[in-house]
mmCIF file of C-alpha atoms in Angstrom:
data_model
loop_
_atom_site.group_PDB
_atom_site.id
_atom_site.type_symbol
_atom_site.label_atom_id
_atom_site.label_comp_id
_atom_site.label_asym_id
_atom_site.label_seq_id
_atom_site.Cartn_x
_atom_site.Cartn_y
_atom_site.Cartn_z
ATOM 1 C CA MET A 237 70.705 6.827 135.887
ATOM 2 C CA LYS A 238 74.257 6.098 134.579
ATOM 3 C CA THR A 239 77.033 4.040 136.046
ATOM 4 C CA CYS A 240 80.518 5.433 135.893
ATOM 5 C CA PRO A 241 82.694 2.981 133.941
ATOM 6 C CA LYS A 242 85.668 3.620 136.197
ATOM 7 C CA CYS A 243 84.374 3.918 139.792
ATOM 8 C CA ARG A 244 80.962 2.325 139.171
ATOM 9 C CA GLN A 245 79.295 5.318 140.857
ATOM 10 C CA LYS A 246 75.681 5.804 139.718
ATOM 11 C CA THR A 247 74.592 9.247 138.630
ATOM 12 C CA ASP A 248 72.165 11.139 136.455
ATOM 13 C CA ALA A 249 74.787 13.853 135.683
ATOM 14 C CA GLU A 250 76.964 14.101 132.568
ATOM 15 C CA GLN A 251 80.004 13.815 134.878
ATOM 16 C CA CYS A 252 80.821 11.396 137.627
ATOM 17 C CA PRO A 253 80.667 13.150 140.995
ATOM 18 C CA SER A 254 83.159 10.680 142.420
ATOM 19 C CA CYS A 255 85.939 10.564 139.885
ATOM 20 C CA ASP A 256 85.060 13.591 137.710
ATOM 21 C CA LEU A 257 84.973 11.469 134.633
ATOM 22 C CA VAL A 258 83.129 13.217 131.738
ATOM 23 C CA PHE A 259 81.148 10.518 130.110
ATOM 24 C CA ALA A 260 81.037 12.157 126.618
ATOM 25 C CA ASP A 261 84.737 12.601 126.562
ATOM 26 C CA TYR A 262 85.242 9.088 127.806
ATOM 27 C CA GLU A 263 83.143 7.605 125.014
ATOM 28 C CA ARG A 264 84.804 9.793 122.410
ATOM 29 C CA GLU A 265 88.292 8.740 123.515
ATOM 30 C CA LYS A 266 87.347 5.064 123.553
ATOM 31 C CA MET A 267 85.941 5.364 120.048
ATOM 32 C CA GLU A 268 89.119 7.121 118.756
ATOM 33 C CA LYS A 269 91.474 4.593 120.340
ATOM 34 C CA THR A 270 89.382 1.683 119.145
ATOM 35 C CA GLY A 271 89.531 3.135 115.688
ATOM 36 C CA GLY A 272 93.321 3.097 115.978
ATOM 37 C CA VAL A 273 93.262 -0.617 116.535
ATOM 38 C CA TYR A 274 91.228 -1.137 113.328
ATOM 39 C CA GLN A 275 93.664 1.218 111.515
ATOM 40 C CA LEU A 276 96.534 -1.085 112.651
ATOM 41 C CA ILE A 277 94.660 -4.123 111.488
ATOM 42 C CA SER A 278 94.002 -2.647 108.070
ATOM 43 C CA ALA A 279 97.669 -1.796 107.843
ATOM 44 C CA GLY A 280 98.581 -5.396 108.539
ATOM 45 C CA GLU A 281 100.152 -4.508 111.886
ATOM 46 C CA LEU A 282 98.385 -7.188 113.742
ATOM 47 C CA LEU A 283 100.821 -7.476 116.699
ATOM 48 C CA LYS A 284 100.528 -3.764 117.409
ATOM 49 C CA ALA A 285 96.758 -3.880 117.074
ATOM 50 C CA LYS A 286 96.616 -6.722 119.612
ATOM 51 C CA GLU A 287 98.881 -4.845 122.079
ATOM 52 C CA LEU A 288 96.718 -1.762 121.785
ATOM 53 C CA ALA A 289 93.517 -3.708 122.213
ATOM 54 C CA GLU A 290 94.898 -5.408 125.276
ATOM 55 C CA LYS A 291 95.773 -1.985 126.702
ATOM 56 C CA LEU A 292 92.423 -0.612 125.789
ATOM 57 C CA SER A 293 90.660 -3.443 127.498
ATOM 58 C CA SER A 294 92.031 -2.335 130.825
ATOM 59 C CA GLU A 295 91.668 1.381 130.060
ATOM 60 C CA PHE A 296 87.933 1.019 129.093
ATOM 61 C CA PRO A 297 86.649 -1.705 131.439
ATOM 62 C CA ASP A 298 83.101 -1.325 130.431
ATOM 63 C CA SER A 299 83.962 -2.557 126.956
ATOM 64 C CA ARG A 300 86.206 -5.378 128.062
ATOM 65 C CA THR A 301 84.063 -8.015 126.391
ATOM 66 C CA ASP A 302 84.164 -6.145 123.157
ATOM 67 C CA PHE A 303 88.003 -5.861 123.307
ATOM 68 C CA ILE A 304 88.346 -9.576 124.157
ATOM 69 C CA LEU A 305 86.354 -10.412 121.089
ATOM 70 C CA LEU A 306 88.485 -7.993 119.133
ATOM 71 C CA ILE A 307 91.677 -9.559 120.419
ATOM 72 C CA SER A 308 90.342 -13.023 119.644
ATOM 73 C CA ASN A 309 89.744 -11.895 116.055
ATOM 74 C CA ILE A 310 93.282 -10.423 115.915
ATOM 75 C CA ASN A 311 94.770 -13.659 117.248
ATOM 76 C CA ARG A 312 92.858 -15.605 114.548
ATOM 77 C CA ASP A 313 94.218 -13.307 111.852
ATOM 78 C CA LEU A 314 97.724 -13.644 113.325
ATOM 79 C CA ASN A 315 97.245 -17.462 112.826
ATOM 80 C CA ILE A 316 95.902 -16.988 109.307
ATOM 81 C CA ALA A 317 98.721 -14.591 108.461
ATOM 82 C CA GLU A 318 101.257 -17.259 109.522
ATOM 83 C CA LYS A 319 99.396 -19.860 107.292
ATOM 84 C CA TYR A 320 99.415 -17.382 104.465
ATOM 85 C CA ARG A 321 103.203 -16.934 104.788
ATOM 86 C CA GLN A 322 103.726 -20.727 104.805
ATOM 87 C CA ALA A 323 101.357 -21.121 101.895
ATOM 88 C CA LYS A 324 103.167 -18.443 100.000
ATOM 89 C CA GLU A 325 106.434 -20.318 100.470
ATOM 90 C CA PHE A 326 104.705 -23.574 99.252
ATOM 91 C CA PHE A 327 103.354 -21.800 96.282
ATOM 92 C CA ASP A 328 106.806 -20.252 95.335
ATOM 93 C CA LYS A 329 108.201 -23.869 95.477
ATOM 94 C CA GLY A 330 105.470 -25.041 93.066
ATOM 95 C CA GLU A 331 103.597 -27.133 95.683
ATOM 96 C CA HIS A 332 100.218 -25.814 94.725
ATOM 97 C CA LYS A 333 98.168 -28.677 96.262
ATOM 98 C CA GLN A 334 99.781 -28.086 99.676
ATOM 99 C CA THR A 335 99.132 -24.337 99.281
ATOM 100 C CA ALA A 336 95.439 -24.874 98.580
ATOM 101 C CA LEU A 337 95.136 -27.352 101.523
ATOM 102 C CA LEU A 338 96.787 -24.828 103.958
ATOM 103 C CA LEU A 339 94.411 -22.035 102.932
ATOM 104 C CA ARG A 340 91.242 -24.193 102.760
ATOM 105 C CA ASN A 341 88.211 -23.023 104.615
ATOM 106 C CA ILE A 342 89.861 -20.146 106.444
ATOM 107 C CA LYS A 343 88.354 -16.574 106.616
ATOM 108 C CA ALA A 344 90.320 -13.633 107.935
ATOM 109 C CA PHE A 345 88.829 -10.755 110.039
ATOM 110 C CA ASP A 346 91.058 -8.328 108.291
ATOM 111 C CA PRO A 347 89.639 -7.541 104.894
ATOM 112 C CA GLY A 348 93.078 -6.953 103.449
ATOM 113 C CA LEU A 349 94.350 -10.346 104.660
ATOM 114 C CA GLU A 350 91.156 -12.050 103.616
ATOM 115 C CA GLU A 351 91.608 -10.649 100.015
ATOM 116 C CA LYS A 352 95.195 -11.879 99.865
ATOM 117 C CA VAL A 353 94.248 -15.382 101.159
ATOM 118 C CA ILE A 354 91.446 -15.753 98.663
ATOM 119 C CA ALA A 355 93.638 -14.530 95.735
ATOM 120 C CA LEU A 356 96.405 -16.991 96.742
ATOM 121 C CA ARG A 357 93.897 -19.827 97.222
ATOM 122 C CA GLN A 358 92.403 -19.298 93.858
ATOM 123 C CA LYS A 359 95.757 -18.964 92.132
ATOM 124 C CA ALA A 360 96.997 -22.115 93.877
ATOM 125 C CA LYS A 361 93.866 -23.936 92.688
ATOM 126 C CA GLN A 362 94.331 -22.826 89.139
ATOM 127 C CA GLU A 363 98.050 -23.653 89.124
ATOM 128 C CA GLY A 364 97.402 -26.910 90.789
ATOM 129 C CA GLU A 365 94.849 -27.831 88.110
ATOM 130 C CA TYR A 366 97.429 -26.652 85.439
ATOM 131 C CA SER A 367 100.098 -28.695 87.129
ATOM 132 C CA GLY A 368 97.912 -31.780 87.159
ATOM 133 C CA ARG A 369 96.905 -31.408 83.585
ATOM 134 C CA PHE A 370 100.400 -30.662 82.514
ATOM 135 C CA GLN A 371 101.671 -33.769 84.277
ATOM 136 C CA LYS A 372 99.007 -35.887 82.576
ATOM 137 C CA ALA A 373 100.001 -34.626 79.158
ATOM 138 C CA VAL A 374 103.651 -35.422 80.008
ATOM 139 C CA ASP A 375 102.720 -38.928 81.116
ATOM 140 C CA LEU A 376 100.870 -39.383 77.767
ATOM 141 C CA TYR A 377 104.096 -38.261 75.981
ATOM 142 C CA GLU A 378 106.260 -40.588 77.945
ATOM 143 C CA LYS A 379 103.880 -43.479 77.090
ATOM 144 C CA ARG A 380 104.364 -42.520 73.431
ATOM 145 C CA TRP A 381 100.677 -41.679 72.961
ATOM 146 C CA TYR A 382 101.741 -38.678 71.130
ATOM 147 C CA GLY A 383 98.410 -37.909 69.511
ATOM 148 C CA GLU A 384 96.574 -37.659 72.852
ATOM 149 C CA ALA A 385 99.555 -35.858 74.424
ATOM 150 C CA ARG A 386 99.502 -33.217 71.548
ATOM 151 C CA ILE A 387 95.858 -32.572 72.089
ATOM 152 C CA ALA A 388 96.368 -32.114 75.829
ATOM 153 C CA PHE A 389 99.250 -29.731 75.261
ATOM 154 C CA LEU A 390 97.370 -27.692 72.830
ATOM 155 C CA LYS A 391 94.447 -27.206 75.329
ATOM 156 C CA LEU A 392 96.972 -26.155 77.969
ATOM 157 C CA GLN A 393 98.517 -23.764 75.516
ATOM 158 C CA LYS A 394 95.269 -21.835 74.982
ATOM 159 C CA HIS A 395 95.409 -20.660 78.672
ATOM 160 C CA HIS A 396 99.224 -20.562 78.927
ATOM 161 C CA PRO A 397 100.457 -19.369 75.491
ATOM 162 C CA ASP A 398 103.821 -18.142 76.766
ATOM 163 C CA ASP A 399 104.697 -21.433 78.591
ATOM 164 C CA GLU A 400 107.873 -22.645 77.020
ATOM 165 C CA ASN A 401 107.580 -26.142 78.558
ATOM 166 C CA ILE A 402 104.289 -26.620 76.657
ATOM 167 C CA THR A 403 105.784 -25.251 73.408
ATOM 168 C CA ASN A 404 108.793 -27.436 73.656
ATOM 169 C CA TYR A 405 106.646 -30.675 74.007
ATOM 170 C CA ILE A 406 104.449 -29.639 71.060
ATOM 171 C CA GLN A 407 107.517 -29.113 68.913
ATOM 172 C CA LYS A 408 108.897 -32.470 69.942
ATOM 173 C CA ILE A 409 105.675 -34.202 69.022
ATOM 174 C CA ASP A 410 105.503 -32.378 65.683
ATOM 175 C CA ARG A 411 108.995 -33.567 64.824
ATOM 176 C CA ILE A 412 107.980 -37.142 65.566
ATOM 177 C CA LYS A 413 104.907 -36.782 63.372
ATOM 178 C CA LYS A 414 106.920 -35.314 60.584
ATOM 179 C CA SER A 415 109.432 -37.989 60.806
ATOM 180 C CA LEU A 416 106.720 -40.658 60.411
ATOM 181 C CA LEU A 417 105.275 -38.886 57.417
ATOM 182 C CA ASP A 418 108.707 -38.545 55.763
ATOM 183 C CA GLU A 419 109.159 -42.236 56.152
ATOM 184 C CA VAL A 420 105.837 -42.880 54.382
ATOM 185 C CA ILE A 421 106.748 -40.537 51.554
ATOM 186 C CA GLU A 422 110.146 -42.129 51.178
ATOM 187 C CA ILE A 423 108.721 -45.642 51.013
ATOM 188 C CA LEU A 424 106.116 -44.480 48.446
ATOM 189 C CA GLY A 425 109.084 -43.259 46.349
ATOM 190 C CA GLU A 426 110.623 -46.718 46.483
ATOM 191 C CA ASN A 427 107.311 -48.275 45.193
ATOM 192 C CA SER A 428 106.762 -50.168 48.366
ATOM 193 C CA PHE A 429 103.033 -49.417 48.591
ATOM 194 C CA GLN A 430 102.105 -52.164 51.042
ATOM 195 C CA LEU A 431 104.851 -51.087 53.359
ATOM 196 C CA ALA A 432 103.850 -47.448 52.905
ATOM 197 C CA GLN A 433 100.339 -48.452 53.803
ATOM 198 C CA GLU A 434 101.481 -50.128 56.978
ATOM 199 C CA ARG A 435 103.579 -47.083 57.966
ATOM 200 C CA PHE A 436 100.762 -44.690 57.233
ATOM 201 C CA SER A 437 98.312 -46.867 59.301
ATOM 202 C CA LYS A 438 100.866 -46.567 62.144
ATOM 203 C CA LEU A 439 100.954 -42.821 61.731
ATOM 204 C CA VAL A 440 97.136 -42.607 61.790
ATOM 205 C CA ALA A 441 96.985 -44.842 64.870
ATOM 206 C CA ILE A 442 99.250 -42.440 66.691
ATOM 207 C CA PHE A 443 97.823 -39.149 65.205
ATOM 208 C CA PRO A 444 94.100 -39.854 64.171
ATOM 209 C CA ASP A 445 93.937 -36.496 62.575
ATOM 210 C CA ALA A 446 96.609 -37.462 60.122
ATOM 211 C CA GLU A 447 94.201 -39.417 57.941
ATOM 212 C CA GLU A 448 92.192 -36.242 57.150
ATOM 213 C CA GLU A 449 95.198 -33.999 57.188
ATOM 214 C CA TYR A 450 97.049 -36.067 54.588
ATOM 215 C CA ALA A 451 93.994 -37.146 52.605
ATOM 216 C CA ALA A 452 96.068 -37.164 49.370
ATOM 217 C CA ILE A 453 98.271 -39.879 50.646
ATOM 218 C CA THR A 454 95.306 -41.915 51.792
ATOM 219 C CA LYS A 455 93.773 -41.489 48.301
ATOM 220 C CA THR A 456 96.954 -42.489 46.615
ATOM 221 C CA LEU A 457 97.392 -45.629 48.714
ATOM 222 C CA ASN A 458 93.844 -46.768 48.294
ATOM 223 C CA HIS A 459 93.937 -46.098 44.469
ATOM 224 C CA LYS A 460 97.192 -48.015 44.079
ATOM 225 C CA LYS A 461 95.883 -50.988 46.111
ATOM 226 C CA GLU A 462 92.835 -51.110 43.783
ATOM 227 C CA ILE A 463 94.933 -50.879 40.621
ATOM 228 C CA ASN A 464 97.376 -53.630 41.852
ATOM 229 C CA SER A 465 94.376 -55.823 42.689
ATOM 230 C CA GLN A 466 92.918 -55.386 39.189
ATOM 231 C CA ILE A 467 96.241 -56.023 37.484
ATOM 232 C CA LEU A 468 96.800 -59.118 39.566
ATOM 233 C CA ASP A 469 93.392 -60.462 38.721
ATOM 234 C CA ALA A 470 94.094 -59.888 35.003
ATOM 235 C CA ALA A 471 97.403 -61.620 35.209
ATOM 236 C CA GLU A 472 95.704 -64.577 36.954
ATOM 237 C CA VAL A 473 93.202 -64.872 34.157
ATOM 238 C CA ALA A 474 95.793 -64.649 31.456
ATOM 239 C CA ARG A 475 97.970 -67.386 33.146
ATOM 240 C CA LYS A 476 95.067 -69.793 33.588
ATOM 241 C CA LYS A 477 94.061 -69.296 29.976
ATOM 242 C CA GLY A 478 97.616 -70.017 28.686
ATOM 243 C CA ARG A 479 98.300 -66.471 27.625
ATOM 244 C CA LEU A 480 101.652 -66.688 29.266
ATOM 245 C CA LEU A 481 103.354 -63.763 27.718
ATOM 246 C CA GLU A 482 100.601 -61.459 28.788
ATOM 247 C CA ALA A 483 100.656 -62.924 32.238
ATOM 248 C CA LYS A 484 104.424 -62.543 32.493
ATOM 249 C CA VAL A 485 104.236 -58.923 31.451
ATOM 250 C CA LEU A 486 101.649 -58.112 34.081
ATOM 251 C CA TYR A 487 103.433 -60.089 36.848
ATOM 252 C CA THR A 488 106.683 -58.399 35.890
ATOM 253 C CA PHE A 489 105.094 -54.938 35.979
ATOM 254 C CA LEU A 490 103.633 -55.568 39.486
ATOM 255 C CA TYR A 491 107.021 -57.044 40.505
ATOM 256 C CA LEU A 492 108.860 -53.909 39.583
ATOM 257 C CA GLN A 493 106.271 -51.669 41.098
ATOM 258 C CA ASN A 494 105.700 -53.349 44.381
ATOM 259 C CA HIS A 495 108.580 -54.707 46.335
ATOM 260 C CA GLU A 496 106.398 -56.317 48.989
ATOM 261 C CA LEU A 497 104.810 -58.471 46.270
ATOM 262 C CA HIS A 498 107.974 -60.114 45.256
ATOM 263 C CA PRO A 499 107.507 -63.297 47.315
ATOM 264 C CA GLN A 500 104.015 -63.768 45.913
ATOM 265 C CA LEU A 501 104.912 -63.012 42.281
ATOM 266 C CA ARG A 502 108.371 -64.631 41.881
ATOM 267 C CA PRO A 503 107.055 -68.173 41.657
ATOM 268 C CA TYR A 504 104.669 -67.202 38.932
ATOM 269 C CA ILE A 505 107.337 -65.526 36.881
ATOM 270 C CA ARG A 506 109.739 -68.381 37.275
ATOM 271 C CA GLU A 507 107.058 -70.952 36.419
ATOM 272 C CA ILE A 508 106.243 -69.218 33.165
ATOM 273 C CA GLY A 509 109.983 -68.702 32.389
ATOM 274 C CA ASP A 510 110.913 -69.232 28.717
ATOM 275 C CA GLU A 511 107.504 -70.483 27.841
ATOM 276 C CA ALA A 512 106.570 -66.901 27.131
ATOM 277 C CA LEU A 513 108.422 -66.793 23.831
ATOM 278 C CA VAL A 514 106.794 -64.796 20.976
ATOM 279 C CA SER A 515 106.925 -65.349 17.293
ATOM 280 C CA LEU A 516 107.767 -62.100 15.674
ATOM 281 C CA ALA A 517 106.437 -63.364 12.487
ATOM 282 C CA GLU A 518 102.897 -62.808 13.765
ATOM 283 C CA CYS A 519 103.364 -59.074 13.672
ATOM 284 C CA ALA A 520 104.873 -58.879 10.115
ATOM 285 C CA GLN A 521 101.984 -56.887 8.708
ATOM 286 C CA TYR A 522 103.087 -53.731 10.542
ATOM 287 C CA ASN A 523 106.326 -53.461 8.618
ATOM 288 C CA LEU A 524 108.107 -51.876 11.502
ATOM 289 C CA LEU A 525 111.255 -53.971 11.475
ATOM 290 C CA ASP A 526 113.401 -55.661 8.893
ATOM 291 C CA LEU A 527 114.024 -59.130 10.427
ATOM 292 C CA ASN A 528 117.245 -59.449 8.213
ATOM 293 C CA GLU A 529 118.782 -56.569 10.172
ATOM 294 C CA THR A 530 118.460 -58.515 13.513
ATOM 295 C CA GLY A 531 120.601 -61.471 12.421
ATOM 296 C CA LEU A 532 117.510 -63.723 13.145
ATOM 297 C CA GLU A 533 115.270 -65.858 10.953
ATOM 298 C CA VAL A 534 111.757 -67.179 11.609
ATOM 299 C CA LYS A 535 111.455 -70.948 11.704
ATOM 300 C CA GLU A 536 108.306 -72.863 10.597
ATOM 301 C CA ASP A 537 107.043 -73.065 14.173
ATOM 302 C CA GLY A 538 107.167 -69.339 14.470
ATOM 303 C CA LEU A 539 110.208 -69.187 16.796
ATOM 304 C CA LEU A 540 113.320 -67.232 16.041
ATOM 305 C CA GLU A 541 116.630 -68.764 15.271
ATOM 306 C CA ARG A 542 119.957 -66.920 15.049
ATOM 307 C CA VAL A 543 121.373 -67.043 11.541
ATOM 308 C CA ILE A 544 124.665 -68.988 11.494
ATOM 309 C CA THR A 545 127.181 -67.442 9.133
ATOM 310 C CA GLU A 546 129.949 -69.178 7.301
ATOM 311 C CA ARG A 547 132.444 -67.266 9.417
ATOM 312 C CA GLN A 548 130.870 -68.351 12.663
ATOM 313 C CA ILE A 549 131.067 -71.990 11.572
ATOM 314 C CA THR A 550 134.770 -71.517 10.494
ATOM 315 C CA ASP A 551 135.614 -69.886 13.819
ATOM 316 C CA LYS A 552 133.803 -72.779 15.651
ATOM 317 C CA ARG A 553 131.553 -70.380 17.416
ATOM 318 C CA TYR A 554 128.420 -72.279 16.502
ATOM 319 C CA THR A 555 127.387 -74.316 19.487
ATOM 320 C CA GLY A 556 123.912 -75.408 18.338
ATOM 321 C CA GLU A 557 120.517 -73.798 17.808
ATOM 322 C CA ARG A 558 119.653 -70.889 20.047
ATOM 323 C CA TYR A 559 116.221 -69.516 20.496
ATOM 324 C CA VAL A 560 116.080 -65.887 21.530
ATOM 325 C CA PRO A 561 113.268 -64.818 23.984
ATOM 326 C CA LEU A 562 112.237 -61.294 22.970
ATOM 327 C CA SER A 563 109.503 -58.837 23.961
ATOM 328 C CA SER A 564 106.696 -58.502 21.493
ATOM 329 C CA VAL A 565 107.749 -56.244 18.675
ATOM 330 C CA ASP A 566 106.474 -55.674 15.157
ATOM 331 C CA ILE A 567 108.668 -56.930 12.325
ATOM 332 C CA CYS A 568 108.604 -57.493 8.615
ATOM 333 C CA THR A 569 109.394 -61.000 7.546
ATOM 334 C CA GLU A 570 109.864 -60.191 3.888
ATOM 335 C CA PRO A 571 113.206 -58.704 2.853
ATOM 336 C CA LEU A 572 112.916 -55.038 1.735
ATOM 337 C CA ALA A 573 113.461 -54.242 -1.885
ATOM 338 C CA ASP A 574 116.824 -52.788 -2.869
ATOM 339 C CA PRO A 575 116.172 -49.423 -4.349
ATOM 340 C CA LEU A 576 119.409 -49.645 -6.342
ATOM 341 C CA CYS A 577 118.414 -52.818 -8.132
ATOM 342 C CA GLU A 578 116.523 -52.219 -11.342
ATOM 343 C CA LEU A 579 114.821 -54.860 -13.513
ATOM 344 C CA VAL A 580 115.879 -55.129 -17.220
ATOM 345 C CA ASN A 581 114.186 -57.128 -20.006
ATOM 346 C CA ILE A 582 116.478 -59.653 -21.740
ATOM 347 C CA ASP A 583 114.921 -61.898 -24.288
ATOM 348 C CA GLY A 584 111.491 -61.360 -22.856
ATOM 349 C CA LEU A 585 112.539 -62.054 -19.277
ATOM 350 C CA GLU A 586 112.843 -59.515 -16.554
ATOM 351 C CA ILE A 587 115.958 -59.988 -14.547
ATOM 352 C CA ALA A 588 117.905 -57.820 -12.135
ATOM 353 C CA ASP A 589 120.518 -55.655 -13.555
ATOM 354 C CA PHE A 590 123.595 -55.852 -11.255
ATOM 355 C CA SER A 591 125.702 -53.737 -13.347
#
């Protein structure tokens, strides 16, 4: 027993005896027109699909409940489509967090709309994460934590190799790093090793990888520090044992090589002063210098005195004895033989022939 969907007449026939409705044709038509609704949905024509579904709910009253559910789904998708439109606007403005919030936990009835929503939601999430990470890197840069900022930007660059903003920040940081390194190298060239150490420590504090990257500078600074320490210790020993010339030479070497040691070394050098005189007579055995050629003579105490000539006395230029502090050099205290002077024998005595 069948019930006619239009006139509600009950019958066992294939056609309603009251309204002549052919049941098979009715079902086929309903199926075709319902399919048209789904086609409109798939094409994104949700308003047309809704209008058709509302019309069909009256035309096919036996399926009214099904059409009401279909219309409800279409209305939901219309609402989602509007959210998607708004979310797209937020996304285009770079408001990725707002985009993700607007599309959170929604599911479209239309497969095409569902796919677009999911894609935009995932993209907004990824861009939102990127935006947050990028901003954190920028914050590190603005706080002058350049080492941490560089690491953060390099990580971002792996996933966004064509992003010019990231590239620009990395280049800025690299210029800062190079500037600090150039400063260290310049100070090294000026023999200010302690200041160079301080500047290099600052560089390493900002860029921890610099210590390994510039291992040669680290080695040079450490080696120089060790050498200076050894020389200073040797100078201290020499000074305390009264070897003042040796101490002064060592102090002076350190003074010339290390500007930052000037305040520490200057009192020692001044204290030693002229006490570090040397007697050239002590080196006479090497015969490297004819003392007569220097205009100096060695006194009994081993110090040097300028030879006062008759002319100097006449010209009143002699103002008293003058001792000349000289570096340690090798001399000959004995006058050299005149190769032009030959000895002749006169009455058994050898005398010089000045003819």
